[in-house]
Amino acid sequence: MHPAPSIIAFTTLSGIGFGLIIWLGLGAAPDATHLYALILCLLAAGLVCAGLLASLLHLGQPTRFLKAFSQWRTSWLSREAALAMTTLVVFALYAALWVTGTRFLPLGLFAALLAFKTVFATAMIYAQMRSVPRWRSVLTPVIFLLFALTGGALFAGVRGPTPWLLGALGLLQIVAWLWGDRALARSGTTLATATGLGEMGRPRLLEPPHTGQNYLLKEMVFVVGRRHAARLRVIGLVLAVVIPLALILPTEGRLAVWIAADVHALGALVLRWLFFAQAEHVVGLYYGKR
Amino acid sequence: MTALPASTERALGLVIDLDTCVGCHACVVACKEWNSGSSPAGPLSDTDAYGARPSGTFLNRVHTFEAVPADGRQPRVVHFPKSCLHCADAPCVTVCPTGASLKRERDGIVLVNEDDCIGCGLCAWACPYGARELDPVAGTMKKCTLCEDRIDNLALPEEDRIPACVRTCPAGARHFGDLADPESAVSRLVAERGGIDLMPEQQTRPTNKYLPPRSRDVDVLAPLLEPLPEEAGGFLGWLDRTLARL
Ligand code: SF4
Ligand code: SF4
Ligand code: SF4
């Protein structure tokens, strides 16, 4: 799939923002000063809003975005939009109370639950796609949620669970790659099933329908980025998991954690880029590509 | 509404005959022509049409494949037109966040209401067949409408009340009708010729069916003919032997 910068920025930034909302809602940073609480809340809301704005850039008709809230009964994208907005409103209320001195945890818990569901809904947009076998896995929501929780924990300065989250993220990311590299083959969709010509022999593309580019090739058959996939996987893992672990394990210093959080976010962007660039859409089969 | 109807009164669709399609792309042109001229949402756009990198929006495209038999027989060339299959379990419809994508209860046609479409592109991702294209000029999703503005259009002469691609096909490789009615001409064609679904494992339950190419390697006369003698006799035999000795 085409790794559109707007979607990568949206899913990564808002993912970390919602992760931060989860931890702050659960009561992280208990001894934060008013100012620090304000900074954390603004960061969470800022990340989420930046992500949502980036996602608007991806639309062909952005001014009609309000219509996207209507189909929550069937569409994960609509659910995500509705959940994201509700989370923001509930969190804003919670944050306003917190920075003025009252930390009302039941409200925080509610915001955390909503944020969790939002990230889940985002991941389900991808995980529901049978047409992209690499995404159609329970690992997709698990990894999206782990990214949100890990990034959120790092930015919130949560101590105990963070190394474990980083470790689990690294491990499951590797499992997802190993599984995903064979997902297309395992899906059973081949040019033979796509054309029904399997009985006559091995089908092969003789002539594409057009000599130039088209929307389908640009959007769904992104093969350029796969050349450097192996190298990018290592770079992404080092940035998202290894360096943050090395930074936070030996020290308690706030600076080290902030740097770890930023490096992790960079790694998350690389890995999210790969999530799209490596995903094979079955329509590529009709074009002799995968 | 992006919920799929439990069932539809009719299941209008196309039956595409891979045996007769000659790969002329006339249906591609007719489709583009009709849907550019008739659509209130504007034409199917082209970008850089006369430049070095032309690209355009089409609702129907013809691929050409060859099937290479394992036993070394001649590969078989198959032209393969592909437009929306108007699936019964259309994944493109349920993912749509706005309700712009819908499957019509009365005839099963899958449509995009372009006034509601925000151009998020998710439905095109969900379609395994590549039957939807986001138009970069309109900013909205385009797909085959089964020429719903022709098939019920009383302003057109009766013979034109079929999809443009079907009307134009010089080989008669595209057939239009109700696939929910087992007695319809298209249903009988599918039964006779063993029509198939594309990518059945994607569980979309397509309405459109494809008729596989008939086998061409059956030579009905060969077994009835006497085999030619290996060595010719008479004058030709003498000539053959003499020439071979030279
Ligand atoms: S062919 Fe694609 S666009 Fe058409 S109904 Fe099926 S899934 Fe939807
Ligand atoms: S591009 Fe339009 S029709 Fe397709 S899912 Fe988005 S809003 Fe719905
Ligand atoms: S039915 Fe109409 S819109 Fe669909 S492929 Fe044929 S000409 Fe195009």
XYZ file of C-alpha atoms and ligand atoms in Angstrom:
560
model
C 0.000 0.000 0.000
C 1.097 3.562 -0.653
C 2.598 4.932 2.573
C 0.838 8.310 2.522
C 2.633 10.711 4.887
C -0.711 12.047 6.129
C -1.936 8.621 7.267
C 1.410 7.690 8.802
C 1.569 10.973 10.709
C -2.069 10.609 11.738
C -1.907 7.048 13.031
C 1.456 7.486 14.774
C 0.920 10.898 16.373
C -2.664 10.403 17.417
C -1.772 6.879 18.575
C 0.827 8.263 20.973
C -1.580 11.035 21.998
C -4.308 8.520 22.837
C -1.723 6.400 24.687
C -0.841 9.445 26.741
C -4.529 10.025 27.455
C -4.813 6.422 28.642
C -1.945 6.794 31.128
C -2.962 10.238 32.331
C -6.521 9.018 32.712
C -5.289 6.065 34.765
C -3.553 8.502 37.118
C 0.013 8.661 35.803
C 2.244 11.548 36.912
C 0.551 11.743 40.342
C 2.884 14.394 41.744
C 2.880 16.642 38.688
C 2.822 20.380 39.318
C -0.004 22.405 37.805
C 2.323 23.534 35.050
C 3.616 20.037 34.290
C 0.074 18.674 34.281
C -0.877 21.393 31.807
C 2.097 20.554 29.581
C 1.226 16.851 29.580
C -2.448 17.481 28.808
C -1.649 19.910 26.027
C 0.842 17.431 24.579
C -1.751 14.646 24.579
C -4.475 16.790 23.035
C -1.982 18.401 20.640
C -0.744 15.052 19.333
C -4.295 13.823 18.831
C -5.392 17.021 17.083
C -2.298 17.146 14.894
C -3.006 13.568 13.869
C -6.661 14.269 13.133
C -5.767 17.325 11.057
C -3.213 15.280 9.113
C -5.917 12.730 8.367
C -8.127 15.476 6.902
C -5.356 16.170 4.380
C -5.784 12.659 3.095
C -9.386 13.255 2.022
C -10.421 14.155 -1.501
C -13.287 16.302 -0.133
C -12.097 17.406 3.340
C -14.883 19.957 3.844
C -17.461 17.173 4.016
C -15.682 15.443 6.943
C -18.712 15.772 9.234
C -20.489 13.117 7.185
C -17.857 10.602 8.374
C -19.480 10.436 11.821
C -22.697 8.941 10.528
C -22.013 5.263 9.800
C -20.660 4.024 13.139
C -22.972 1.000 12.975
C -20.978 -0.568 10.159
C -17.772 1.353 9.499
C -14.653 1.210 11.680
C -13.517 4.502 10.189
C -16.729 6.164 11.288
C -16.417 4.575 14.748
C -12.872 5.838 14.987
C -13.945 9.381 14.124
C -16.810 9.352 16.640
C -14.672 7.775 19.383
C -11.796 10.181 18.792
C -14.053 13.196 19.171
C -15.754 11.832 22.303
C -12.372 10.989 23.836
C -11.143 14.511 23.194
C -14.184 16.080 24.836
C -14.096 13.829 27.915
C -10.346 14.246 28.255
C -10.610 18.037 27.938
C -13.032 18.052 30.859
C -10.765 15.800 32.926
C -7.701 17.883 32.042
C -9.444 21.147 32.911
C -10.324 19.799 36.362
C -6.815 18.400 36.870
C -4.855 21.543 36.027
C -7.167 23.516 38.313
C -6.460 21.195 41.206
C -9.014 18.337 41.245
C -8.004 15.025 39.734
C -11.309 13.247 39.223
C -10.167 9.704 38.414
C -13.524 8.157 37.352
C -13.634 10.691 34.536
C -9.990 9.896 33.729
C -10.799 6.211 33.613
C -13.622 6.920 31.192
C -11.295 8.976 28.975
C -8.716 6.155 29.116
C -11.311 3.580 28.070
C -12.479 5.755 25.193
C -8.892 6.374 24.054
C -8.182 2.649 24.149
C -11.256 1.971 22.025
C -10.260 4.692 19.568
C -6.851 3.130 18.936
C -8.541 -0.247 18.596
C -10.972 1.195 16.031
C -8.065 2.717 14.074
C -6.321 -0.645 13.959
C -9.514 -2.443 12.933
C -9.753 -0.259 9.818
C -6.701 -2.153 8.614
C -7.245 -5.485 10.324
C -10.669 -5.932 8.669
C -9.232 -5.833 5.128
C -9.271 -9.280 3.579
C -7.814 -7.644 0.489
C -4.562 -6.954 2.378
C -3.665 -10.323 3.940
C -0.709 -8.945 5.910
C -3.032 -6.656 7.869
C -5.790 -9.155 8.467
C -4.536 -10.434 11.790
C -5.193 -10.020 15.488
C -1.590 -8.800 15.656
C -2.586 -5.566 13.933
C -4.754 -4.211 16.795
C -2.379 -5.696 19.382
C 0.608 -3.855 17.897
C -1.308 -0.598 17.385
C -2.382 -0.699 21.041
C 1.136 -1.571 22.203
C 2.519 1.374 20.252
C -0.037 3.681 21.856
C 0.584 2.343 25.373
C 4.381 2.377 25.009
C 4.619 5.846 23.497
C 2.084 7.157 25.995
C 3.957 5.614 28.935
C 7.255 7.114 27.800
C 5.801 10.602 27.364
C 3.880 10.351 30.647
C 7.044 9.298 32.471
C 5.514 6.026 33.651
C 8.227 3.795 35.162
C 7.270 0.231 36.073
C 5.565 -1.228 33.010
C 7.462 0.750 30.352
C 10.445 -1.619 29.829
C 8.011 -4.530 29.631
C 5.875 -2.705 27.090
C 8.957 -1.926 24.993
C 10.050 -5.567 25.166
C 6.589 -6.879 24.231
C 6.343 -4.408 21.373
C 9.703 -5.460 19.923
C 8.886 -9.133 20.254
C 5.400 -8.963 18.773
C 6.606 -6.724 15.949
C 9.082 -9.433 14.964
C 6.367 -12.095 15.205
C 4.106 -9.929 13.027
C 6.824 -9.660 10.374
C 7.509 -13.383 10.351
C 3.778 -14.100 10.114
C 3.104 -11.280 7.664
C 5.811 -12.278 5.204
C 3.811 -15.408 4.454
C 0.321 -13.938 4.837
C -0.312 -13.342 1.141
C 0.721 -16.879 0.230
C -1.397 -18.294 3.041
C -4.452 -16.222 2.082
C -5.017 -18.498 -0.899
C -5.554 -15.595 -3.285
C -3.402 -16.013 -6.377
C -3.589 -14.905 -9.983
C -5.199 -18.300 -10.590
C -8.135 -17.580 -8.266
C -8.227 -13.924 -9.396
C -8.718 -14.924 -13.033
C -10.189 -18.407 -12.729
C -7.662 -19.529 -15.341
C -5.798 -21.899 -13.016
C -7.304 -25.010 -14.598
C -5.836 -24.160 -17.994
C -2.307 -23.632 -16.789
C -0.206 -21.168 -14.876
C -1.643 -17.696 -15.538
C 0.687 -14.816 -16.168
C 0.129 -11.188 -17.147
C 0.775 -10.732 -20.846
C -0.353 -7.126 -21.287
C -1.439 -4.670 -18.604
C -4.678 -2.767 -19.333
C -2.803 0.490 -19.845
C 0.786 1.543 -20.332
C 0.805 4.397 -17.816
C 0.126 4.786 -14.146
C -3.280 4.684 -12.530
C -4.831 5.230 -9.118
C -4.799 1.530 -8.283
C -1.096 1.145 -8.986
C -0.177 4.303 -7.087
C -2.365 3.544 -4.099
C -2.321 -0.217 -3.803
C 0.740 -1.542 -5.591
C 3.547 0.302 -3.854
C 6.568 -1.896 -4.490
C 9.405 0.646 -4.488
C 9.800 0.838 -0.732
C 10.110 -2.879 -0.214
C 13.699 -2.935 -1.455
C 15.016 -1.489 1.782
C 12.527 -3.252 4.023
C 15.068 -5.409 5.874
C 17.305 -2.457 6.676
C 14.351 -0.295 7.721
C 13.066 -3.012 10.014
C 16.349 -2.981 11.914
C 16.496 0.822 12.005
C 12.892 1.003 13.192
C 13.362 -1.567 15.940
C 16.582 0.068 17.169
C 14.877 3.471 17.345
C 11.540 2.326 18.722
C 12.714 -0.298 21.194
C 16.471 -0.759 21.699
C 17.609 2.853 22.250
C 14.643 3.750 24.528
C 15.318 0.630 26.605
C 19.024 1.475 26.866
C 18.126 5.019 27.919
C 15.514 4.289 30.588
C 16.835 1.096 32.160
C 19.926 2.525 33.874
C 18.595 5.958 34.920
C 15.597 7.605 36.510
C 16.380 11.009 35.007
C 13.498 12.869 33.393
C 15.703 14.058 30.525
C 16.665 10.495 29.583
C 12.989 9.518 29.513
C 12.057 12.498 27.322
C 14.837 11.633 24.872
C 13.752 7.987 24.952
C 10.194 9.065 24.191
C 11.267 11.159 21.194
C 13.537 8.463 19.774
C 10.724 5.961 20.241
C 8.304 8.212 18.353
C 10.769 8.438 15.471
C 11.078 4.658 15.423
C 7.292 4.349 15.531
C 7.087 6.529 12.404
C 9.586 4.293 10.580
C 7.732 1.140 11.581
C 4.376 2.648 10.634
C 5.827 3.565 7.229
C 6.784 -0.090 6.827
C 3.333 -1.203 7.964
C 1.943 0.470 4.847
C 4.808 0.094 2.401
C 5.114 -3.652 2.985
C 1.419 -4.449 2.851
C 0.511 -6.281 -0.339
C -2.965 -5.645 -1.774
C -4.292 -8.580 -3.785
C -5.182 -6.282 -6.709
C -1.438 -6.249 -7.447
C -1.859 -9.810 -8.735
C -3.878 -8.511 -11.699
C -0.903 -6.333 -12.565
C 1.675 -9.111 -12.223
C 2.955 -7.550 -9.015
C 2.615 -8.378 -5.402
C -26.551 3.601 4.419
C -23.522 1.353 4.418
C -25.248 -1.660 5.935
C -25.722 -4.338 3.289
C -29.282 -5.422 2.519
C -29.973 -8.989 3.686
C -31.164 -9.807 0.192
C -32.004 -7.915 -2.943
C -35.099 -8.245 -5.117
C -32.984 -8.679 -8.199
C -29.263 -9.195 -8.683
C -28.414 -7.253 -11.799
C -24.957 -7.875 -13.132
C -22.755 -8.842 -16.028
C -21.648 -12.166 -17.385
C -18.320 -11.864 -19.165
C -17.345 -14.454 -21.722
C -13.582 -14.993 -21.676
C -13.940 -17.286 -24.661
C -15.215 -14.622 -27.012
C -13.590 -11.431 -25.726
C -11.133 -10.279 -28.376
C -9.428 -7.668 -26.227
C -10.417 -4.687 -28.375
C -11.025 -2.371 -25.380
C -14.207 -1.032 -27.011
C -16.055 -1.523 -23.711
C -13.382 0.514 -21.924
C -13.900 3.418 -24.301
C -17.708 3.141 -24.356
C -17.811 3.056 -20.566
C -15.579 6.087 -20.236
C -17.556 7.947 -22.877
C -20.970 7.240 -21.395
C -19.998 7.873 -17.809
C -18.151 11.063 -18.627
C -21.022 12.522 -20.584
C -23.917 11.429 -18.413
C -22.700 11.847 -14.876
C -23.889 14.905 -12.966
C -20.680 14.541 -10.920
C -18.626 15.474 -13.981
C -16.423 13.504 -16.347
C -14.041 10.711 -15.450
C -10.910 12.815 -15.430
C -7.605 12.338 -17.190
C -4.395 13.945 -16.026
C -1.505 14.772 -18.350
C -3.529 13.117 -21.121
C -1.228 14.211 -23.931
C 1.943 14.432 -21.858
C 4.661 12.024 -20.883
C 2.853 10.497 -17.920
C -0.814 10.128 -18.820
C -3.132 8.731 -16.187
C -6.885 8.464 -16.112
C -9.912 7.232 -14.220
C -11.695 4.217 -15.715
C -14.532 2.052 -14.452
C -13.671 -0.880 -16.644
C -10.269 -2.111 -17.766
C -9.133 -5.006 -19.931
C -6.112 -7.040 -18.834
C -4.549 -9.694 -21.027
C -3.256 -12.869 -19.437
C -1.806 -16.056 -20.763
C -2.275 -19.456 -19.216
C 0.821 -21.611 -19.606
C -0.081 -25.327 -19.455
C 2.284 -27.519 -17.430
C 2.508 -30.161 -20.183
C 4.219 -27.872 -22.681
C 1.179 -27.205 -24.861
C 0.759 -23.772 -26.424
C 0.002 -21.026 -23.894
C -3.509 -19.663 -24.232
C -4.023 -15.906 -24.432
C -7.084 -14.665 -22.550
C -8.396 -11.108 -22.635
C -9.912 -10.226 -19.325
C -12.303 -7.261 -18.891
C -12.826 -6.244 -15.292
C -15.330 -3.822 -13.800
C -17.204 -3.816 -10.476
C -18.696 -7.244 -9.766
C -21.587 -5.815 -7.669
C -20.803 -8.261 -4.874
C -23.537 -9.534 -2.554
C -21.173 -9.222 0.418
C -19.507 -6.067 -0.810
C -16.703 -5.153 1.628
C -16.382 -1.754 -0.061
C -19.834 -0.750 1.181
C -19.543 -1.593 4.864
C -16.215 0.234 5.353
C -17.576 3.554 4.083
C -17.795 6.072 6.945
C -20.232 8.458 5.262
C -22.944 6.286 3.804
C -21.925 7.352 0.305
C -21.329 3.736 -0.699
C -24.447 1.635 -0.877
C -25.929 -1.512 -2.302
C -29.397 -0.982 -3.717
C -32.035 -3.243 -2.253
C -34.183 -3.315 -5.353
C -31.565 -4.496 -7.862
C -28.308 -5.127 -5.979
C -26.346 -2.443 -7.809
C -23.413 -1.091 -5.766
C -23.213 2.686 -6.096
C -21.422 5.738 -4.725
C -23.516 8.765 -3.915
C -20.875 11.305 -4.822
C -22.498 14.157 -2.906
C -21.770 12.295 0.320
C -18.331 10.933 -0.566
C -15.382 12.503 1.305
C -12.811 10.760 -0.866
C -11.165 8.834 1.948
C -10.374 5.973 -0.420
C -11.122 3.260 2.100
C -13.651 1.496 -0.125
C -11.046 1.181 -2.878
C -8.724 -0.487 -0.391
C -11.463 -2.888 0.649
C -12.255 -4.016 -2.906
C -9.989 -6.949 -3.778
C -10.617 -6.535 -7.502
C -9.451 -2.971 -8.027
C -12.889 -1.913 -9.221
C -12.931 1.534 -7.578
C -10.794 4.533 -8.460
C -10.540 7.850 -6.676
C -10.833 10.635 -9.225
C -8.079 13.167 -8.515
C -10.031 16.066 -10.051
C -13.440 15.364 -8.500
C -11.904 14.206 -5.208
C -14.546 11.487 -5.012
C -14.769 7.769 -5.634
C -15.764 6.450 -9.063
C -16.984 3.002 -9.865
C -19.107 1.077 -12.350
C -22.768 2.040 -11.926
C -23.972 -0.842 -14.078
C -25.135 2.097 -16.183
C -28.104 2.533 -13.879
C -28.837 5.717 -15.833
C -29.348 3.657 -19.017
C -31.016 0.445 -17.959
C -34.202 2.090 -16.648
C -34.012 5.166 -18.846
C -37.245 5.452 -20.802
C -35.812 8.344 -22.820
C -33.549 5.877 -24.581
C -34.696 3.526 -27.346
C -35.291 0.076 -25.923
C -32.197 -1.544 -27.443
C -30.057 1.021 -25.658
C -31.437 0.238 -22.206
C -28.459 -1.967 -21.397
C -25.020 -0.963 -20.109
C -22.855 0.948 -22.559
C -20.121 -1.681 -22.449
C -22.589 -4.460 -23.272
C -24.187 -2.429 -26.043
C -20.872 -1.713 -27.703
C -19.037 -5.035 -27.422
C -18.493 -6.219 -31.025
C -17.833 -9.794 -29.944
C -20.898 -10.131 -27.725
C -18.652 -11.029 -24.816
C -20.579 -9.049 -22.212
C -24.076 -10.030 -21.138
C -26.376 -8.114 -18.824
C -29.261 -9.431 -16.781
C -30.725 -10.584 -13.489
C -28.580 -13.272 -11.923
C -31.051 -13.842 -9.104
C -33.582 -15.223 -11.580
C -32.537 -18.772 -12.505
C -34.572 -18.560 -15.711
C -32.935 -15.404 -17.044
C -30.729 -15.669 -20.129
C -27.612 -14.782 -18.133
C -28.332 -17.370 -15.426
C -28.820 -20.068 -18.043
C -25.593 -19.019 -19.736
C -23.743 -19.302 -16.445
C -25.211 -22.748 -15.792
C -24.417 -24.009 -19.307
C -20.887 -22.739 -19.475
C -19.847 -23.226 -15.853
C -19.523 -19.542 -14.987
C -17.242 -18.797 -12.069
C -16.662 -16.251 -9.296
C -13.385 -14.348 -9.146
C -11.425 -14.765 -5.882
C -14.119 -16.814 -4.116
C -11.837 -17.031 -1.064
C -12.272 -13.291 -0.550
C -15.887 -14.080 0.378
C -17.384 -11.158 -1.511
C -19.942 -13.311 -3.360
C -19.687 -11.412 -6.646
C -22.800 -11.069 -8.806
C -20.834 -10.826 -12.056
C -19.725 -14.166 -13.432
C -16.937 -15.123 -15.806
C -17.321 -17.822 -18.434
C -14.043 -19.729 -18.789
C -12.503 -20.103 -22.253
C -13.485 -23.298 -24.022
C -10.750 -25.817 -24.667
C -9.223 -25.472 -28.134
C -6.870 -28.409 -28.114
C -9.538 -30.954 -28.999
C -8.945 -31.863 -32.653
C -12.110 -33.687 -33.664
C -10.848 -34.764 -37.129
C -7.364 -36.097 -36.379
C -8.355 -39.489 -34.974
C -10.506 -40.194 -38.062
C -7.762 -39.604 -40.630
C -5.408 -42.288 -41.930
C -1.851 -41.679 -40.808
C 0.533 -40.498 -43.531
C 3.065 -43.094 -44.680
C 6.525 -42.379 -43.261
C 8.240 -43.190 -46.619
C 6.747 -42.102 -49.841
C 6.793 -44.493 -52.766
C 6.844 -43.946 -56.564
C 8.414 -40.921 -58.186
C 8.361 -38.816 -54.990
C 10.065 -41.618 -53.079
C 12.785 -41.871 -55.732
C 13.274 -38.104 -55.684
C 13.440 -38.092 -51.896
C 16.043 -40.867 -51.778
C 18.120 -39.316 -54.570
C 18.133 -35.882 -52.993
C 19.072 -37.389 -49.634
C 22.084 -39.123 -51.246
C 23.473 -35.907 -52.785
S -16.192 -5.554 -7.108
Fe -15.219 -4.291 -5.554
S -16.264 -2.328 -5.718
Fe -17.570 -3.816 -6.727
S -18.988 -4.539 -5.138
Fe -17.280 -5.985 -5.185
S -15.878 -5.219 -3.621
Fe -17.287 -3.528 -4.107
S -14.101 7.257 -0.633
Fe -16.244 7.958 -0.485
S -17.453 6.138 -0.979
Fe -15.377 5.421 -0.501
S -15.383 4.917 1.684
Fe -14.698 7.048 1.530
S -16.543 8.282 1.699
Fe -17.229 6.180 1.274
S -21.928 -1.279 -16.821
Fe -21.656 0.867 -17.440
S -20.383 1.728 -15.814
Fe -20.221 -0.498 -15.617
S -18.408 -1.090 -16.837
Fe -20.179 -1.233 -18.194
S -20.272 0.777 -19.211
Fe -18.961 1.008 -17.392
